[in-house]
mmCIF file of C-alpha atoms and ligand atoms in Angstrom:
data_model
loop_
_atom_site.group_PDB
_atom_site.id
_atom_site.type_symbol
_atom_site.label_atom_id
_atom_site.label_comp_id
_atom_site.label_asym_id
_atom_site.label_seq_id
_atom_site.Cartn_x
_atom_site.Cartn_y
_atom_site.Cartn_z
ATOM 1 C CA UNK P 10 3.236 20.575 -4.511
ATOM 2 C CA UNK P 11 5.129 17.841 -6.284
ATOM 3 C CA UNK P 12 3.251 14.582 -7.327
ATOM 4 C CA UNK P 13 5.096 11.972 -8.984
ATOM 5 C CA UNK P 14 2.746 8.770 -10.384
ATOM 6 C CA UNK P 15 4.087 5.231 -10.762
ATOM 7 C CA UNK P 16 1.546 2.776 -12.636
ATOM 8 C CA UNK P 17 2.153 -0.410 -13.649
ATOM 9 C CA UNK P 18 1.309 -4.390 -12.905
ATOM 10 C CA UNK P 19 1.993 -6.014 -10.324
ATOM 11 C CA UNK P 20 5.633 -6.540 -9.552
ATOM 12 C CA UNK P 21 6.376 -4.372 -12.246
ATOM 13 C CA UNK P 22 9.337 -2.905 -9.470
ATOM 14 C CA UNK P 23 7.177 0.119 -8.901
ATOM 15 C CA UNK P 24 6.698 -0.289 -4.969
ATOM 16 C CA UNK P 25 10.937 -0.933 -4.243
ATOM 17 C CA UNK P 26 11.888 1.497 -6.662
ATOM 18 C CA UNK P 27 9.447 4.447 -4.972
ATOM 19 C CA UNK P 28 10.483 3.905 -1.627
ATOM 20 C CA UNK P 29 14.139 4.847 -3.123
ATOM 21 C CA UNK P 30 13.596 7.408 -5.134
ATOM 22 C CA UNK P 31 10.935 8.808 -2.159
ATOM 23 C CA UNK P 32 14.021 8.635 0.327
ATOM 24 C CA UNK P 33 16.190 10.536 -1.810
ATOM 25 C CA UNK P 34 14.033 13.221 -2.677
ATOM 26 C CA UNK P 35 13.115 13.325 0.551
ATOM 27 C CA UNK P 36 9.288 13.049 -0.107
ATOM 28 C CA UNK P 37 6.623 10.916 1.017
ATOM 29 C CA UNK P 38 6.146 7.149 -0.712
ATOM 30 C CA UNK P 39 2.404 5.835 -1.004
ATOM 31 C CA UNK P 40 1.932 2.420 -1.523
ATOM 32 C CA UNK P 41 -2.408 3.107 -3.043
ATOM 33 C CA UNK P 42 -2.475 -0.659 -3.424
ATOM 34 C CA UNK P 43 -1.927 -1.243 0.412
ATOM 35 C CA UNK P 44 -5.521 0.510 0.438
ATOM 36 C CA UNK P 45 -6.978 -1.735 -1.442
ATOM 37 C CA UNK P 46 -5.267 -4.822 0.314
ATOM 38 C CA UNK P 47 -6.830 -3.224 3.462
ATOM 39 C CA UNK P 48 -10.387 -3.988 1.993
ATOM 40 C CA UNK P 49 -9.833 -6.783 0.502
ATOM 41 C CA UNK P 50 -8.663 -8.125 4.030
ATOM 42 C CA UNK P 51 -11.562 -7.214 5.797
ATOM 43 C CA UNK P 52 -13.985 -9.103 3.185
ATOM 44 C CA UNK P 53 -12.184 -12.077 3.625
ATOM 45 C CA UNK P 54 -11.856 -11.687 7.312
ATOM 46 C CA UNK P 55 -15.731 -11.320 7.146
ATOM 47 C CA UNK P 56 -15.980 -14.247 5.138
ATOM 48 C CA UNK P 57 -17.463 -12.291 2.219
ATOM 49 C CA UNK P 58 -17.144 -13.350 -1.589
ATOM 50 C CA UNK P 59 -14.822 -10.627 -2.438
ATOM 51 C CA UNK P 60 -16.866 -10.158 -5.881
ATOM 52 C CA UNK P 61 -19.653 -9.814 -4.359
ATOM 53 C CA UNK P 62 -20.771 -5.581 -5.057
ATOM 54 C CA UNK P 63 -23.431 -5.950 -2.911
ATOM 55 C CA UNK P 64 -21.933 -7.312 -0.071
ATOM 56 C CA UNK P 65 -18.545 -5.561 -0.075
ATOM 57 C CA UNK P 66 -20.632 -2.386 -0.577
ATOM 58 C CA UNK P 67 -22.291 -3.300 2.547
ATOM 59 C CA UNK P 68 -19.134 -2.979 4.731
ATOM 60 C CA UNK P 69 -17.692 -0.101 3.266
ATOM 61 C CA UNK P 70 -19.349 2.588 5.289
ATOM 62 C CA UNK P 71 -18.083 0.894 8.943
ATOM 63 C CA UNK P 72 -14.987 0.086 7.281
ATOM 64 C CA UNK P 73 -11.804 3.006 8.433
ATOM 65 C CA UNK P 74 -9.142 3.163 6.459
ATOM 66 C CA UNK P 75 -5.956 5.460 7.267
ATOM 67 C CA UNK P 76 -2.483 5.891 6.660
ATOM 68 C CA UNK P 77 -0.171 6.638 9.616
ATOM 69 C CA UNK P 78 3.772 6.797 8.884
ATOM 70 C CA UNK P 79 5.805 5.218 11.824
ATOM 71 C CA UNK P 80 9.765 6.626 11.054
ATOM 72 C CA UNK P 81 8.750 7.062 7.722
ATOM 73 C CA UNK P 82 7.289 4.078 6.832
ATOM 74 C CA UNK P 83 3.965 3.786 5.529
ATOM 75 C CA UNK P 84 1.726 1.535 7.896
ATOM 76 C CA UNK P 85 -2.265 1.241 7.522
ATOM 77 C CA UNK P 86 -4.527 0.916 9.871
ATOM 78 C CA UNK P 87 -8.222 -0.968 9.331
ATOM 79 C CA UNK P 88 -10.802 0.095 11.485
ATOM 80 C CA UNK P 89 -8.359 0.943 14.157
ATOM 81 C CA UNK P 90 -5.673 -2.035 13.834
ATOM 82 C CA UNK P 91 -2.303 -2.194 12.063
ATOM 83 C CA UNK P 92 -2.813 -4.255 9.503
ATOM 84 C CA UNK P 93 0.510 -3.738 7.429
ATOM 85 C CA UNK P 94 1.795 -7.334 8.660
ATOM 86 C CA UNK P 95 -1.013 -9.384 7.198
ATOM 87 C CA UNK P 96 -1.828 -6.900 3.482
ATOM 88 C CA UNK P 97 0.980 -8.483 1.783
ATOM 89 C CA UNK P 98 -0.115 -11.926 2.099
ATOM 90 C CA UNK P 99 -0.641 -14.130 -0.891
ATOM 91 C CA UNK P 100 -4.346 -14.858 -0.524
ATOM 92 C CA UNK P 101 -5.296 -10.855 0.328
ATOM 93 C CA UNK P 102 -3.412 -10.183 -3.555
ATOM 94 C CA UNK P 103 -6.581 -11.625 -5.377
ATOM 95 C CA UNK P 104 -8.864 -10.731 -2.768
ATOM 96 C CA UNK P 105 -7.547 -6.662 -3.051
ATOM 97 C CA UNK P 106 -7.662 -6.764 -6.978
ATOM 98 C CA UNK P 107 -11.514 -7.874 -6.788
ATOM 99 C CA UNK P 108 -12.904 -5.268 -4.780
ATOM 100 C CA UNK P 109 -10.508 -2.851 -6.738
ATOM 101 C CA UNK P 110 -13.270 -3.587 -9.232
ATOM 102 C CA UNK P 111 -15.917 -1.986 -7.580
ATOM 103 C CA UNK P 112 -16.469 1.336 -8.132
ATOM 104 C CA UNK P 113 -17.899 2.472 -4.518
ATOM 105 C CA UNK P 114 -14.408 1.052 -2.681
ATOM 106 C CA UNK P 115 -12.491 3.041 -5.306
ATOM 107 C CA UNK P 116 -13.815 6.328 -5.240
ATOM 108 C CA UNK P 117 -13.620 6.019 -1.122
ATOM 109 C CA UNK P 118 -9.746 5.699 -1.485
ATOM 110 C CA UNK P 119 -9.088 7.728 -4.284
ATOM 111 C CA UNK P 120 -10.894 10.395 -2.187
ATOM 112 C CA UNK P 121 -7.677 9.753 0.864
ATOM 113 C CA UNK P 122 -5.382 8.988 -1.770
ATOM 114 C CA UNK P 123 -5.888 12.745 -3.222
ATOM 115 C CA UNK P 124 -5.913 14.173 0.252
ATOM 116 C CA UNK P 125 -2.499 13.278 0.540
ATOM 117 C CA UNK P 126 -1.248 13.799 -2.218
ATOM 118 C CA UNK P 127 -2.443 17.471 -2.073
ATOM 119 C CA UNK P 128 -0.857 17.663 1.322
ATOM 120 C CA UNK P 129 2.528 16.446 0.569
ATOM 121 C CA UNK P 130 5.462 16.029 -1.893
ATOM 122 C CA UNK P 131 4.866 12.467 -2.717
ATOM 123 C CA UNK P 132 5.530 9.565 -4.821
ATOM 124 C CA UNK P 133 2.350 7.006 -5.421
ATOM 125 C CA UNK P 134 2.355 3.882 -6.912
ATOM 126 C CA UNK P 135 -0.706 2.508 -8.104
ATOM 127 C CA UNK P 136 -2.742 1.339 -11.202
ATOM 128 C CA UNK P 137 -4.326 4.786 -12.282
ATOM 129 C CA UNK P 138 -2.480 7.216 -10.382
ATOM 130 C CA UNK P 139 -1.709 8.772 -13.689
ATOM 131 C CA UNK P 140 -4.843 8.451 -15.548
ATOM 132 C CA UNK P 141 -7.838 9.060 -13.008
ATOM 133 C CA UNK P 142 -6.050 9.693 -9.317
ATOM 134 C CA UNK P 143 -3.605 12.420 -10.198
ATOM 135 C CA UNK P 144 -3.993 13.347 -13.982
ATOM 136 C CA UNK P 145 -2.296 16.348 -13.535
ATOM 137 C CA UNK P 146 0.784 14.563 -11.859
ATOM 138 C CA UNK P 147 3.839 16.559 -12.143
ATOM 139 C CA UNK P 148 6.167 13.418 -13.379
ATOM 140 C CA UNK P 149 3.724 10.468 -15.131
ATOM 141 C CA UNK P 150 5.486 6.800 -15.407
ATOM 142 C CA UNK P 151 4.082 3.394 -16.489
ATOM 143 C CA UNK P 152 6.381 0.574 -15.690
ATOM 144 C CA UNK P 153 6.311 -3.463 -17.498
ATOM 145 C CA UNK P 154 8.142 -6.757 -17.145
ATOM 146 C CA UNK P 155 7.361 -9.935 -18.586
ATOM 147 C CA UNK P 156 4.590 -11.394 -16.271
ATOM 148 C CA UNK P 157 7.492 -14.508 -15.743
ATOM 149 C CA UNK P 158 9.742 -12.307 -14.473
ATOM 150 C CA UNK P 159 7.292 -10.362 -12.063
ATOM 151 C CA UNK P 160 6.092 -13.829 -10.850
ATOM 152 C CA UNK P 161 10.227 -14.514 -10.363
ATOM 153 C CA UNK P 162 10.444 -11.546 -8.113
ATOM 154 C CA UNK P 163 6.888 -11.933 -6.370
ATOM 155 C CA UNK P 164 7.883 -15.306 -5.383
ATOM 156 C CA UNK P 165 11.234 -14.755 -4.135
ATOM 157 C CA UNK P 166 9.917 -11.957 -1.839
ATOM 158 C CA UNK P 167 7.012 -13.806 -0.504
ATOM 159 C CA UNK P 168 9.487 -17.028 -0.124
ATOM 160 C CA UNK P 169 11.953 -14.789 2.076
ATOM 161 C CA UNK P 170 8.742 -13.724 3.959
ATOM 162 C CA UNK P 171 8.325 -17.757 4.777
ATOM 163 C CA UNK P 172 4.900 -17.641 2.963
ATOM 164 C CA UNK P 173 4.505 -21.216 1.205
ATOM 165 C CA UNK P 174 3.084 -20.650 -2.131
ATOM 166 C CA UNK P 175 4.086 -22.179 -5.328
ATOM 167 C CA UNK P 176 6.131 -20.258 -8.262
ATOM 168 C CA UNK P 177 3.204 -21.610 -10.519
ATOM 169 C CA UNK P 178 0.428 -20.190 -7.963
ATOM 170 C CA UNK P 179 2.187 -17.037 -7.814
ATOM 171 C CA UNK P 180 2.432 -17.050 -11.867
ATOM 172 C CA UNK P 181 -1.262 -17.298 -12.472
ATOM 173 C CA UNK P 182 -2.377 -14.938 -9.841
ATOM 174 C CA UNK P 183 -0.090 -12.064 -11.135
ATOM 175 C CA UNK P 184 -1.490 -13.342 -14.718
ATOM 176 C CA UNK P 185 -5.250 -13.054 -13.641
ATOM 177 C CA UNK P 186 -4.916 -9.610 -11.286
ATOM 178 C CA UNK P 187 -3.302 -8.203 -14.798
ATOM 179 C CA UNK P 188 -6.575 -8.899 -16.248
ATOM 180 C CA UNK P 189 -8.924 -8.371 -13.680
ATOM 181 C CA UNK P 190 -6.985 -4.924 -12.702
ATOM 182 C CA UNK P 191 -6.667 -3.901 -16.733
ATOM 183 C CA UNK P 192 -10.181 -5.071 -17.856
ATOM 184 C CA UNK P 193 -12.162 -3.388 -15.169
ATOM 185 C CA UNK P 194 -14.844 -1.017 -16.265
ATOM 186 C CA UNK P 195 -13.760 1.745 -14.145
ATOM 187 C CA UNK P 196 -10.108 3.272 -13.957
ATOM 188 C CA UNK P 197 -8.434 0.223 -15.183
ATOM 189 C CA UNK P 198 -4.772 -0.331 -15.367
ATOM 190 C CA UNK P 199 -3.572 1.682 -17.857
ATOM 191 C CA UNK P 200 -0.798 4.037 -19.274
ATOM 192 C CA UNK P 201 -1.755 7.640 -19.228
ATOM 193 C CA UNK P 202 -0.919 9.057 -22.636
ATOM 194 C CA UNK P 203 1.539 11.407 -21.469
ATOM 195 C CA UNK P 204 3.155 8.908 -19.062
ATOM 196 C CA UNK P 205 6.972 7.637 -19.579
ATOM 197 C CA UNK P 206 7.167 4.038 -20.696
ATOM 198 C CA UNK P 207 10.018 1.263 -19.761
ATOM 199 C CA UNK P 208 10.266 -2.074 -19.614
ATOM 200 C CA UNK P 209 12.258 -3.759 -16.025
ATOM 201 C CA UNK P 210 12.243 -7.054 -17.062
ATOM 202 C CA UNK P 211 16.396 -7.412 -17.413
ATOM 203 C CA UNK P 212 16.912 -4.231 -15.202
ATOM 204 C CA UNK P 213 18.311 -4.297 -11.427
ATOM 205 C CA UNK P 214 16.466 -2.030 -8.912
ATOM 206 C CA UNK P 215 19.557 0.621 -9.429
ATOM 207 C CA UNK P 216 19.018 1.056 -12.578
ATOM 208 C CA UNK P 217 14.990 1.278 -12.453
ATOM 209 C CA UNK P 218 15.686 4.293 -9.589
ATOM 210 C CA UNK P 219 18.278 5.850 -11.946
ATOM 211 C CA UNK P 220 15.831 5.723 -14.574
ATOM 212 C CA UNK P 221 13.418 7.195 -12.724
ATOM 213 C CA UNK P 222 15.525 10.175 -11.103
ATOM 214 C CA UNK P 223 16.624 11.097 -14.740
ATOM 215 C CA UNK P 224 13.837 12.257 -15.720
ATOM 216 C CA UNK P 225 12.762 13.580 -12.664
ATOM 217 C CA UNK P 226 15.848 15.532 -12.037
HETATM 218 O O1 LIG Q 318 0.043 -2.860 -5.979
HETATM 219 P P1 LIG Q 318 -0.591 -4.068 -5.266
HETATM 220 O O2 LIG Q 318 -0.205 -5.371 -5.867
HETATM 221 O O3 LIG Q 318 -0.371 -4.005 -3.804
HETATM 222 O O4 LIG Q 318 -2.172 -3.886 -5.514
HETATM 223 C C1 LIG Q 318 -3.117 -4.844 -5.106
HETATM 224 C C2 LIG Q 318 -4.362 -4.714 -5.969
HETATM 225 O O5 LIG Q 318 -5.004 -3.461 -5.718
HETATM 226 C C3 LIG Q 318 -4.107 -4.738 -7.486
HETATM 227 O O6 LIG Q 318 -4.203 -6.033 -8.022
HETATM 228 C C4 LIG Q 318 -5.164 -3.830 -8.038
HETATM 229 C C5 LIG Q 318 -5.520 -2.905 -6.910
HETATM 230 N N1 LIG Q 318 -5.021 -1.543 -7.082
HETATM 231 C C6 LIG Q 318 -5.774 -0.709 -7.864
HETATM 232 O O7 LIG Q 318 -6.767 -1.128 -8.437
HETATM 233 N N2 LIG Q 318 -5.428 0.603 -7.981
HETATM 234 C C7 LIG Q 318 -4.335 1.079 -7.388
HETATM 235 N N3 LIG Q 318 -4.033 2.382 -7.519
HETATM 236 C C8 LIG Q 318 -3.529 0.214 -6.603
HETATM 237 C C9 LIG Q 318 -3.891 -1.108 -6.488
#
């Protein structure tokens, strides 16, 4: 089985760059973080502080998560409903990084996230695929950009979406999930030792998936 881990912040070009790379091998692409946006979605949809342990705890054992790929393409479903229209909202970013925090919510999707990844040739990107999901991945990268230039890209996507959010907004929530998501006690954002470094920041999405498929290949 081939496992192939992308880590790296937010808007690092992990998620676009995967789906390529997944199409052209021909293996499966999992978006982890979609998991965590699932969660994250239901707290706030419960009106729950999302860093609140106790109380996000509290939901997690009604709470369903799956993964269901309609033509290949990953959706997720919540207790039931397809929620991949409303994860990639602005407001459920923050929200996902905070209960990505707490321990209990992790090890309940690293547990599906390792199920498929021992059932297919895939491609995850994530935070700690590398380090604590899949340490024995069969390709490790870590991926960077200048947190101005992920903010640039976040906030062109979620302005072609028609989501009103400022550039500013965007800047200091992709600021603050880098230190929430790398300061966290348990399997923070980090590069795995053995993990391939590079830096996006003045790199076009070709080049990031020609990167990639170098070393893979
Ligand atoms: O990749 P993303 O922006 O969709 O992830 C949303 C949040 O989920 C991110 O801020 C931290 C958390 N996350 C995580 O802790 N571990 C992962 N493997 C993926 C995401």
């Amino acid at each position: 089985m081939k496992n192939i881990a992308i880590d790296g912040p937010a808007g690092a070009g992990k998620s676009t760059a995967a789906k390529i790379v997944a199409k052209q091998l021909g293996i499966l692409y999992l978006d982890t973080g979609a998991m965590y946006r699932a969660i994250g979605l239901k707290a706030l949809k419960l009106g729950i502080n999302t860093r609140d342990i106790s109380a996000v705890e509290a939901i997690l054992p009604s709470t369903s998560v799956e993964i269901k790929y309609v033509d290949e393409v990953q959706n997720i479903f919540l207790d039931g409903e397809n929620v991949t229209p409303f994860i990639r909202e602005h407001s459920v970013s923050m929200a996902a990084s905070d209960v990505s925090a707490i321990p209990s919510v992790r090890l309940k999707l690293v547990e599906l996230q390792r199920e498929i990844a021992k059932n297919n040739d895939c491609i995850l990107d994530g935070r700690d695929i590398g380090t604590y999901v899949l340490p024995d991945a069969n390709y490790k990268f870590f991926i960077t950009a200048t947190a101005e230039e992920r903010a640039n890209r976040r906030f062109k996507e979620l302005q072609e979406k028609g989501q009103s959010v400022s550039y500013d907004d965007v800047l200091t929530d992709i600021v603050t999930r880098d230190k929430n998501d790398s300061t966290r006690a348990f399997a923070p954002l980090k590069k795995a030792d053995d993990a391939y470094e590079f830096d996006t920041t003045t790199m076009s999405i070709d080049e990031v998936v020609a990167e990639l498929l170098n070393r893979i290949k």
